[in-house]
Amino acid sequence: MNNKEFITKLAKRCNITVGEATANVDAFVNVMTERLKDNDQLNISGFGVLEAKMRKERLSVNPKTGQRFLVPPKVVPSFRPSSKLKENFNEKE
Amino acid sequence: MDAKLNHSDLSALLAKETGISLAKADLLTKALFDLIIEGLEQDGIVKINGLGTFKLTEVASRSSVNVNTGEKFEIKGHKKLVFTPSDALKDAVNQPFAMFEPVEVDDTYSDEEDDDNNEQITEENGSVEDIQTESADVVVEDEEPAMTESVVEETVAIVDEKTEEVMPVEQENEPVVVSEEFIAPDDKETAEQSAEAIEQTIVEQSKRPEPVMVHVPKKEKKQFVVPEKKERKKRTWLYVVFSLLFVFIASAAIYMYYITPAEVYHEETNTTKTISSSSTIVEKSETTEYRTDAVTGATVDATSGATPQDKELVSNEEPLDMLVKEVNEPEEYRFVITEELASLDLKNITQADTTLYDITGVWVEHKIVAHETLTRIALKYYGDKKLWPYIVKYNSLARPDDLSKGMKIVIPKLKPRN
């Protein structure tokens, strides 16, 4: 399911126009991005947890050339699905 | 700010952002997440612009071991929900660290860096030693006008002590001059003592103090003193100089070993007195890499002191001929010798093997002088020191390693056996 399909389905479900849906989704994504930027944890019950995780700096070696690189620390967005969701997918099998 | 937000919080934020009612926003967010789950159930993948991709991936079944009991069990294959954040989201979240980039770590030290470190260390050492030995220098200067034997001995002692003590002495001009002056004209006994003492150090450091050897360090010294003051990057160049110097000394040693006749030893004993003090300073400064103007001055002195030795060497060539004449050698013999030598050279003898030569008779009689060995005698007469066994054989010497001064031996005439 790509973004377009997703938007149309959402519009249908909420009885709003596609344009409205697009605007709302964009706004919601913005909200989530801002929250993650502020290092907030987004707990969505029945879906999972979205959070920003810190990755420490590390040394990596290029196995071909043997060059060693210091990879700087960074923050990455991560998602942990809720146990309910995990069960949901695996029970269907 | 490290807060935990739930569904309703997000809805409130969305309502605030878009201006829609809270109920509507709540409905919308709920529908959004439900739709994501539905989409995953349908296609296994959901893409949302600006947020990222949710994807279901298959995990194959694998066997594992219960850590507590050690029993084997199988983890069944299952589906795993993976979220790949979009670039926009990643960049937004990573904004505080955006300026960092992977840097190549270079933990292997280059040679130049090492050199610099070493140099710093040596410099530090030098400064420390300066402080340590200042007192010694002061003592020498105080007693300078007295010019007593005790002062001589002190300076000599300082010169004798190999590196650490000598370096500071060289650094300042006065002590060096003092020591040299003392050794040269003053009390001959003490001078000779010091000469002997220093000669030992010379023998340890290099086999024979040649005049040429004294010359070379001076030139190179001057050359490397200047760039080092400017930059330290010329260190590689320095290495080249030192390697060249080493090669030169090695070749000189080989030359001495193979070619020099026995008489050189006698000259050495005569001349060491003049060279010894200067040459030690040069050699030591060379090893300790001291680079001050005082040192260059000292080296110049050294070379100037060495030049008379050169002359002596030349003048001592005459006694060589005298020695030959002492053996009552007629002119014909000399001719024969040269001819013989030529023939030997042509044959290019490398081994003194008895199968190569026949003893055809008596050539000359030789009286052994001091510091002479059979190899030197063989070198003198045959031009090849490896032919000494013939002399031993012809004279039937029981103990060829025990020759006495004044002993007469007969040099046999050799003929190549064909």
Coordinates of C-alpha atoms in Angstrom, one line a residue:
Chain A
M1 CA 0.0 0.0 0.0
N2 CA 1.6 3.2 -1.1
N3 CA 0.9 6.7 0.1
K4 CA -1.7 7.5 -2.5
E5 CA -3.8 4.4 -1.7
F6 CA -3.4 5.1 2.0
I7 CA -4.7 8.6 1.7
T8 CA -7.7 7.6 -0.4
K9 CA -8.6 4.9 2.0
L10 CA -8.3 7.2 4.9
A11 CA -10.4 9.8 3.2
K12 CA -13.1 7.3 2.6
R13 CA -13.1 6.0 6.1
C14 CA -13.3 9.5 7.7
N15 CA -15.7 10.9 5.2
I16 CA -13.4 13.7 4.2
T17 CA -11.9 14.7 0.8
V18 CA -8.6 13.4 -0.3
G19 CA -7.2 16.9 -0.1
E20 CA -8.2 17.3 3.5
A21 CA -6.9 13.9 4.3
T22 CA -3.6 14.7 2.7
A23 CA -3.3 17.9 4.7
N24 CA -4.2 16.2 7.9
V25 CA -1.8 13.3 7.4
D26 CA 1.0 15.8 6.6
A27 CA 0.1 17.8 9.7
F28 CA 0.1 14.6 11.8
V29 CA 3.4 13.5 10.4
N30 CA 4.8 17.0 11.2
V31 CA 3.5 16.7 14.7
M32 CA 5.1 13.3 15.2
T33 CA 8.4 14.5 13.7
E34 CA 8.4 17.5 16.1
R35 CA 7.7 15.3 19.0
L36 CA 10.5 12.8 18.1
K37 CA 12.8 15.7 17.6
D38 CA 12.1 16.8 21.1
N39 CA 13.1 13.3 22.2
D40 CA 9.5 12.4 23.1
Q41 CA 8.2 8.9 23.2
L42 CA 5.0 8.2 21.2
N43 CA 3.0 5.4 22.8
I44 CA 0.2 4.4 20.5
S45 CA -1.8 1.7 22.2
G46 CA -2.5 -1.3 19.9
F47 CA 0.2 -0.1 17.5
G48 CA 3.5 0.4 19.1
V49 CA 6.1 2.9 20.3
L50 CA 7.8 5.5 18.1
E51 CA 10.9 7.0 19.7
A52 CA 14.2 8.6 18.9
K53 CA 17.2 6.5 20.0
M54 CA 20.7 7.7 20.6
R55 CA 23.4 5.8 18.8
K56 CA 26.9 6.2 20.3
E57 CA 29.9 6.9 18.2
R58 CA 31.8 3.8 17.1
L59 CA 34.8 2.6 15.1
S60 CA 34.1 0.8 11.9
V61 CA 36.7 -0.9 9.6
N62 CA 36.4 -1.1 5.9
P63 CA 37.1 -4.8 5.4
K64 CA 38.5 -4.3 1.9
T65 CA 40.9 -1.5 2.5
G66 CA 41.4 -1.8 6.3
Q67 CA 40.7 1.8 6.8
R68 CA 39.2 2.7 10.1
F69 CA 36.5 5.2 10.5
L70 CA 35.1 6.9 13.5
V71 CA 31.4 7.0 13.0
P72 CA 29.9 9.9 14.9
P73 CA 27.1 9.6 17.3
K74 CA 23.6 10.1 16.0
V75 CA 19.9 9.9 16.8
V76 CA 17.7 7.6 14.9
P77 CA 13.9 7.2 14.9
S78 CA 12.9 3.8 15.8
F79 CA 9.6 1.8 16.1
R80 CA 8.8 -1.0 18.4
P81 CA 5.6 -2.8 17.5
S82 CA 3.3 -3.6 20.4
S83 CA 3.1 -7.2 21.5
K84 CA -0.6 -7.2 20.5
L85 CA 0.3 -6.2 17.0
K86 CA 3.0 -8.8 16.7
E87 CA 0.6 -11.5 17.8
N88 CA -2.0 -10.1 15.4
F89 CA 0.2 -10.7 12.4
N90 CA 1.5 -14.2 13.4
E91 CA -1.9 -15.5 14.4
K92 CA -3.2 -14.9 10.9
E93 CA -0.8 -17.4 9.5
Chain B
M1 CA 11.3 16.6 26.2
D2 CA 11.6 13.0 27.2
A3 CA 7.8 12.9 27.7
K4 CA 5.7 9.9 27.0
L5 CA 2.8 10.9 24.7
N6 CA -0.2 8.7 24.1
H7 CA -2.8 8.6 21.5
S8 CA -5.0 11.3 23.0
D9 CA -2.0 13.6 23.4
L10 CA -1.2 13.2 19.7
S11 CA -4.8 13.9 18.8
A12 CA -4.7 17.1 20.8
L13 CA -1.5 18.2 19.1
L14 CA -3.0 17.5 15.7
A15 CA -6.2 19.4 16.6
K16 CA -4.0 22.3 17.6
E17 CA -1.9 22.1 14.5
T18 CA -4.7 21.9 11.9
G19 CA -7.6 23.7 13.7
I20 CA -10.0 20.8 13.5
S21 CA -12.0 19.6 16.4
L22 CA -10.5 17.4 19.0
A23 CA -13.1 14.6 18.3
K24 CA -12.3 14.7 14.7
A25 CA -8.6 14.7 15.2
D26 CA -9.0 11.7 17.6
L27 CA -11.0 9.9 15.0
L28 CA -8.5 10.7 12.3
T29 CA -5.5 9.4 14.2
K30 CA -7.3 6.3 15.2
A31 CA -8.3 5.6 11.6
L32 CA -4.8 6.3 10.5
F33 CA -3.2 3.7 12.7
D34 CA -5.9 1.2 12.1
L35 CA -5.4 1.7 8.4
I36 CA -1.7 1.1 8.7
I37 CA -2.4 -2.2 10.4
E38 CA -4.9 -3.1 7.8
G39 CA -2.6 -2.2 5.0
L40 CA 0.1 -4.4 6.6
E41 CA -2.3 -7.3 6.8
Q42 CA -3.2 -6.8 3.1
D43 CA 0.0 -6.0 1.4
G44 CA 2.6 -6.4 4.1
I45 CA 3.9 -2.9 3.4
V46 CA 2.6 0.6 4.0
K47 CA 4.3 3.8 2.9
I48 CA 3.5 7.2 4.3
N49 CA 5.2 10.2 2.9
G50 CA 7.3 12.0 5.4
L51 CA 7.1 9.3 8.0
G52 CA 8.5 6.2 6.5
T53 CA 7.7 2.6 5.6
F54 CA 6.2 -0.1 7.7
K55 CA 7.0 -3.5 6.4
L56 CA 6.4 -7.0 7.4
T57 CA 9.4 -9.3 6.9
E58 CA 9.6 -13.1 7.2
V59 CA 11.9 -14.5 9.8
A60 CA 12.9 -18.1 9.1
S61 CA 12.6 -20.7 11.8
R62 CA 15.8 -21.4 13.7
S63 CA 17.0 -23.6 16.4
S64 CA 18.2 -22.2 19.7
V65 CA 19.2 -23.4 23.1
N66 CA 17.4 -22.7 26.4
V67 CA 20.0 -20.9 28.4
N68 CA 18.9 -22.3 31.7
T69 CA 18.4 -25.9 30.9
G70 CA 20.5 -26.3 27.8
E71 CA 17.7 -27.9 25.9
K72 CA 17.4 -27.3 22.3
F73 CA 14.2 -25.8 21.0
E74 CA 13.1 -24.3 17.7
I75 CA 12.1 -20.7 17.3
K76 CA 9.4 -20.8 14.8
G77 CA 9.4 -18.7 11.7
H78 CA 7.3 -15.6 12.1
K79 CA 6.7 -12.2 10.7
K80 CA 8.4 -9.1 12.0
L81 CA 7.2 -5.6 11.6
V82 CA 10.0 -3.3 10.5
F83 CA 9.9 0.5 10.3
T84 CA 12.2 2.3 8.0
P85 CA 12.1 6.0 8.7
S86 CA 12.0 8.3 5.8
D87 CA 15.0 10.5 5.1
A88 CA 13.1 13.6 6.1
L89 CA 12.3 12.1 9.5
K90 CA 15.8 10.8 10.0
D91 CA 17.4 14.1 9.2
A92 CA 14.9 16.0 11.5
V93 CA 15.6 13.7 14.4
N94 CA 19.4 13.7 13.9
Q95 CA 19.6 17.4 13.5
P96 CA 21.7 18.0 16.6
F97 CA 24.4 15.7 15.2
A98 CA 24.0 16.6 11.6
M99 CA 27.3 18.3 11.3
F100 CA 29.3 15.2 12.1
E101 CA 30.6 12.9 9.4
P102 CA 32.6 9.7 9.6
V103 CA 36.3 10.5 10.1
E104 CA 39.1 8.2 9.0
V105 CA 41.1 7.2 12.0
D106 CA 44.8 7.1 11.4
D107 CA 46.3 5.3 14.4
T108 CA 49.5 4.3 12.6
Y109 CA 52.2 6.8 13.4
S110 CA 54.1 8.1 10.4
D111 CA 57.9 8.3 10.7
E112 CA 58.0 12.0 10.8
E113 CA 55.7 12.2 13.8
D114 CA 57.9 9.7 15.6
D115 CA 61.0 11.7 14.8
D116 CA 59.5 14.8 16.2
N117 CA 58.6 13.0 19.4
N118 CA 62.2 11.6 19.7
E119 CA 63.6 15.0 19.0
Q120 CA 61.5 16.6 21.7
I121 CA 62.7 13.9 24.1
T122 CA 66.3 14.5 23.3
E123 CA 65.9 18.2 23.6
E124 CA 64.4 17.8 27.0
N125 CA 67.2 15.5 28.0
G126 CA 69.7 18.0 26.8
S127 CA 68.2 20.8 28.8
V128 CA 68.1 18.6 31.9
E129 CA 71.7 17.6 31.5
D130 CA 72.6 21.2 31.0
I131 CA 71.3 22.0 34.5
Q132 CA 72.9 18.9 35.9
T133 CA 76.4 19.5 34.6
E134 CA 76.5 23.2 35.0
S135 CA 78.1 22.8 38.3
A136 CA 80.9 20.7 36.8
D137 CA 81.6 23.4 34.2
V138 CA 81.7 26.1 36.8
V139 CA 84.3 24.1 38.6
V140 CA 86.5 23.9 35.5
E141 CA 86.2 27.6 34.8
D142 CA 87.0 28.6 38.4
E143 CA 90.3 26.7 38.4
E144 CA 91.2 27.8 34.9
P145 CA 93.8 30.4 35.7
A146 CA 95.6 27.9 38.0
M147 CA 96.3 25.5 35.2
T148 CA 97.2 22.7 37.6
E149 CA 97.3 19.0 36.9
S150 CA 94.1 18.5 38.9
V151 CA 92.2 20.6 36.4
V152 CA 93.6 18.6 33.6
E153 CA 92.5 15.5 35.1
E154 CA 89.1 16.8 35.7
T155 CA 88.6 17.9 32.1
V156 CA 90.0 14.7 30.9
A157 CA 87.6 12.9 33.1
I158 CA 84.8 14.8 31.7
V159 CA 85.9 14.1 28.2
D160 CA 86.3 10.5 28.9
E161 CA 82.8 10.0 30.2
K162 CA 81.1 9.1 27.1
T163 CA 77.9 10.9 26.0
E164 CA 76.0 12.6 28.7
E165 CA 78.8 14.5 30.4
V166 CA 80.6 15.3 27.2
M167 CA 77.7 16.9 25.4
P168 CA 77.3 19.9 27.7
V169 CA 81.0 20.4 27.8
E170 CA 81.0 20.7 24.0
Q171 CA 78.1 23.0 24.1
E172 CA 80.1 25.7 25.7
N173 CA 83.2 26.8 23.9
E174 CA 85.5 27.4 26.9
P175 CA 85.7 24.0 28.4
V176 CA 86.5 22.4 25.1
V177 CA 89.3 24.8 24.4
V178 CA 90.7 24.4 27.8
S179 CA 90.8 20.6 27.5
E180 CA 92.5 20.7 24.1
E181 CA 95.0 23.2 25.2
F182 CA 95.8 21.2 28.2
I183 CA 96.3 18.0 26.3
A184 CA 98.5 19.6 23.6
P185 CA 101.3 21.6 25.2
D186 CA 101.1 21.1 28.9
D187 CA 102.1 18.2 31.0
K188 CA 103.1 15.5 28.6
E189 CA 102.5 12.7 31.1
T190 CA 98.9 13.7 31.7
A191 CA 98.4 14.3 28.1
E192 CA 99.6 10.9 27.2
Q193 CA 97.5 9.4 29.9
S194 CA 94.4 11.1 28.5
A195 CA 95.5 10.1 25.0
E196 CA 95.7 6.5 26.0
A197 CA 92.3 6.7 27.8
I198 CA 90.7 8.3 24.8
E199 CA 92.4 5.9 22.4
Q200 CA 90.5 3.1 24.1
T201 CA 87.3 4.9 23.4
I202 CA 88.3 5.4 19.9
V203 CA 89.1 1.8 19.4
E204 CA 85.7 0.9 20.8
Q205 CA 83.9 3.3 18.6
S206 CA 85.7 2.8 15.4
K207 CA 88.6 0.6 14.6
R208 CA 91.2 3.1 13.5
P209 CA 91.2 6.9 13.7
E210 CA 91.8 7.9 10.1
P211 CA 92.5 11.4 9.0
V212 CA 89.8 11.1 6.4
M213 CA 87.3 10.0 8.9
V214 CA 87.8 13.2 10.8
H215 CA 87.3 15.2 7.7
V216 CA 83.9 13.9 6.7
P217 CA 81.9 14.6 9.8
K218 CA 82.9 18.2 9.6
K219 CA 81.3 18.7 6.3
E220 CA 78.2 16.9 7.1
K221 CA 78.0 18.5 10.4
K222 CA 77.9 21.9 8.9
Q223 CA 75.3 20.9 6.4
F224 CA 72.8 19.5 8.8
V225 CA 73.2 22.0 11.4
V226 CA 71.6 24.7 9.3
P227 CA 68.4 23.0 8.1
E228 CA 67.7 21.5 11.5
K229 CA 67.4 24.9 12.9
K230 CA 65.0 25.9 10.2
E231 CA 62.8 22.9 10.0
R232 CA 62.6 19.4 11.4
K233 CA 61.2 17.9 8.2
K234 CA 64.7 17.5 6.8
R235 CA 65.2 14.5 9.0
T236 CA 64.9 12.0 6.2
W237 CA 67.7 13.9 4.5
L238 CA 69.7 13.5 7.7
Y239 CA 69.2 9.8 7.5
V240 CA 70.7 9.7 4.1
V241 CA 73.7 11.6 5.3
F242 CA 74.2 9.2 8.2
S243 CA 73.8 6.2 6.1
L244 CA 76.3 7.5 3.6
L245 CA 78.7 8.2 6.5
F246 CA 78.2 4.7 7.8
V247 CA 79.0 3.3 4.4
F248 CA 82.0 5.4 4.1
I249 CA 83.3 4.3 7.5
A250 CA 82.6 0.7 6.7
S251 CA 84.4 1.0 3.4
A252 CA 87.3 2.7 5.1
A253 CA 87.5 -0.1 7.7
I254 CA 87.5 -2.7 5.0
Y255 CA 90.2 -0.7 3.2
M256 CA 92.3 -0.6 6.3
Y257 CA 91.7 -4.3 7.0
Y258 CA 92.7 -5.5 3.6
I259 CA 95.2 -3.1 2.2
T260 CA 97.0 -1.2 4.9
P261 CA 100.5 -2.4 5.5
A262 CA 101.9 -3.1 8.9
E263 CA 103.7 0.2 9.2
V264 CA 100.5 2.1 9.8
Y265 CA 100.5 0.8 13.3
H266 CA 103.7 2.6 14.1
E267 CA 102.5 5.8 12.8
E268 CA 99.3 5.6 14.8
T269 CA 101.2 5.4 18.1
N270 CA 103.0 8.6 17.1
T271 CA 100.0 10.5 16.0
T272 CA 97.3 9.5 18.4
K273 CA 98.4 12.1 20.8
T274 CA 97.5 14.9 18.4
I275 CA 94.3 13.3 17.0
S276 CA 92.9 11.6 20.0
S277 CA 91.4 14.6 21.7
S278 CA 89.9 16.1 18.6
S279 CA 88.7 13.0 17.0
T280 CA 86.9 11.8 20.1
I281 CA 85.1 15.0 20.3
V282 CA 84.1 14.8 16.6
E283 CA 82.9 11.2 16.9
K284 CA 81.0 11.8 20.0
S285 CA 79.3 14.9 18.7
E286 CA 78.5 12.9 15.7
T287 CA 76.8 10.2 17.8
T288 CA 75.0 12.6 20.1
E289 CA 73.9 14.8 17.3
Y290 CA 74.8 18.0 19.1
R291 CA 74.2 21.0 17.0
T292 CA 75.6 24.2 18.4
D293 CA 78.1 26.6 17.0
A294 CA 80.5 25.5 19.7
V295 CA 80.5 22.0 18.2
T296 CA 81.2 23.2 14.7
G297 CA 84.1 25.2 16.1
A298 CA 85.3 22.1 17.9
T299 CA 85.1 20.1 14.7
V300 CA 87.0 22.7 12.8
D301 CA 89.7 22.6 15.4
A302 CA 89.6 18.9 15.1
T303 CA 90.2 18.9 11.4
S304 CA 92.9 21.5 11.6
G305 CA 94.5 19.3 14.2
A306 CA 94.3 16.3 11.9
T307 CA 96.1 17.9 9.0
P308 CA 99.5 17.6 10.6
Q309 CA 98.7 14.0 11.0
D310 CA 98.2 13.7 7.3
K311 CA 101.6 15.1 6.7
E312 CA 103.0 12.7 9.2
L313 CA 101.4 9.8 7.4
V314 CA 103.0 10.9 4.1
S315 CA 106.4 11.4 5.7
N316 CA 106.2 8.0 7.3
E317 CA 106.0 6.4 3.9
E318 CA 109.7 6.8 3.7
P319 CA 110.5 4.4 6.6
L320 CA 108.6 1.8 4.6
D321 CA 111.2 1.9 1.9
M322 CA 113.9 2.1 4.5
L323 CA 112.7 -1.1 6.0
V324 CA 112.7 -2.8 2.6
K325 CA 116.3 -1.7 2.1
E326 CA 117.3 -2.9 5.5
V327 CA 116.6 -6.4 4.3
N328 CA 119.5 -5.8 1.9
E329 CA 117.4 -6.2 -1.1
P330 CA 119.1 -5.6 -4.4
E331 CA 117.4 -3.7 -7.2
E332 CA 116.8 -6.9 -9.2
Y333 CA 114.9 -8.4 -6.3
R334 CA 112.6 -5.5 -6.2
F335 CA 111.9 -6.0 -9.8
V336 CA 111.3 -9.6 -9.2
I337 CA 108.9 -8.8 -6.4
T338 CA 106.9 -6.5 -8.5
E339 CA 106.8 -9.0 -11.3
E340 CA 105.8 -11.7 -9.0
L341 CA 103.1 -9.5 -7.5
A342 CA 101.8 -8.8 -11.0
S343 CA 101.6 -12.4 -11.8
L344 CA 99.8 -13.1 -8.6
D345 CA 97.4 -10.4 -9.3
L346 CA 96.7 -11.8 -12.7
K347 CA 96.0 -15.2 -11.2
N348 CA 93.6 -13.5 -8.9
I349 CA 94.4 -15.7 -5.9
T350 CA 91.7 -15.9 -3.4
Q351 CA 93.0 -18.8 -1.3
A352 CA 96.4 -19.7 0.1
D353 CA 96.1 -23.3 -0.9
T354 CA 99.2 -25.5 -1.1
T355 CA 98.0 -27.0 -4.4
L356 CA 98.4 -23.6 -6.1
Y357 CA 102.0 -22.9 -5.4
D358 CA 105.3 -24.5 -5.2
I359 CA 108.1 -23.3 -3.0
T360 CA 111.1 -22.9 -5.3
G361 CA 113.7 -21.6 -2.9
V362 CA 114.9 -18.8 -0.7
W363 CA 113.7 -15.4 -1.6
V364 CA 114.8 -13.0 1.2
E365 CA 115.5 -13.1 4.8
H366 CA 113.2 -11.0 7.0
K367 CA 113.8 -9.7 10.5
I368 CA 110.6 -9.4 12.4
V369 CA 110.0 -6.0 13.9
A370 CA 107.5 -5.0 16.5
H371 CA 103.8 -5.2 15.7
E372 CA 104.4 -7.4 12.8
T373 CA 102.5 -10.5 12.1
L374 CA 102.9 -13.3 9.5
T375 CA 99.9 -12.1 7.6
R376 CA 101.4 -8.6 7.4
I377 CA 104.7 -10.1 6.2
A378 CA 102.9 -12.1 3.6
L379 CA 101.0 -9.1 2.5
K380 CA 104.2 -7.2 2.2
Y381 CA 106.1 -9.7 0.2
Y382 CA 103.4 -11.5 -1.8
G383 CA 100.8 -8.9 -1.9
D384 CA 98.4 -11.4 -0.4
K385 CA 98.1 -12.0 3.3
K386 CA 96.5 -15.3 2.9
L387 CA 99.8 -16.8 1.7
W388 CA 101.3 -16.7 5.2
P389 CA 101.1 -20.5 5.6
Y390 CA 103.9 -20.9 3.1
I391 CA 106.2 -18.9 5.3
V392 CA 105.2 -21.1 8.3
K393 CA 105.8 -24.2 6.2
Y394 CA 109.2 -23.1 4.9
N395 CA 110.5 -22.0 8.2
S396 CA 108.9 -25.0 9.9
L397 CA 107.6 -22.7 12.7
A398 CA 106.2 -24.8 15.6
R399 CA 104.2 -21.9 17.0
P400 CA 103.3 -19.4 14.2
D401 CA 101.3 -17.4 16.6
D402 CA 104.2 -16.7 18.9
L403 CA 106.7 -14.6 17.0
S404 CA 109.3 -12.7 18.8
K405 CA 110.8 -9.3 17.9
G406 CA 114.1 -9.6 16.1
M407 CA 113.4 -13.1 15.0
K408 CA 114.7 -13.9 11.6
I409 CA 112.6 -15.8 9.1
V410 CA 113.1 -16.8 5.5
I411 CA 110.6 -15.7 3.0
P412 CA 110.3 -18.5 0.4
K413 CA 110.0 -17.9 -3.3
L414 CA 106.7 -19.1 -4.7
K415 CA 105.9 -20.3 -8.1
P416 CA 102.4 -20.9 -9.2
R417 CA 101.8 -24.6 -9.9
N418 CA 100.2 -25.4 -13.2

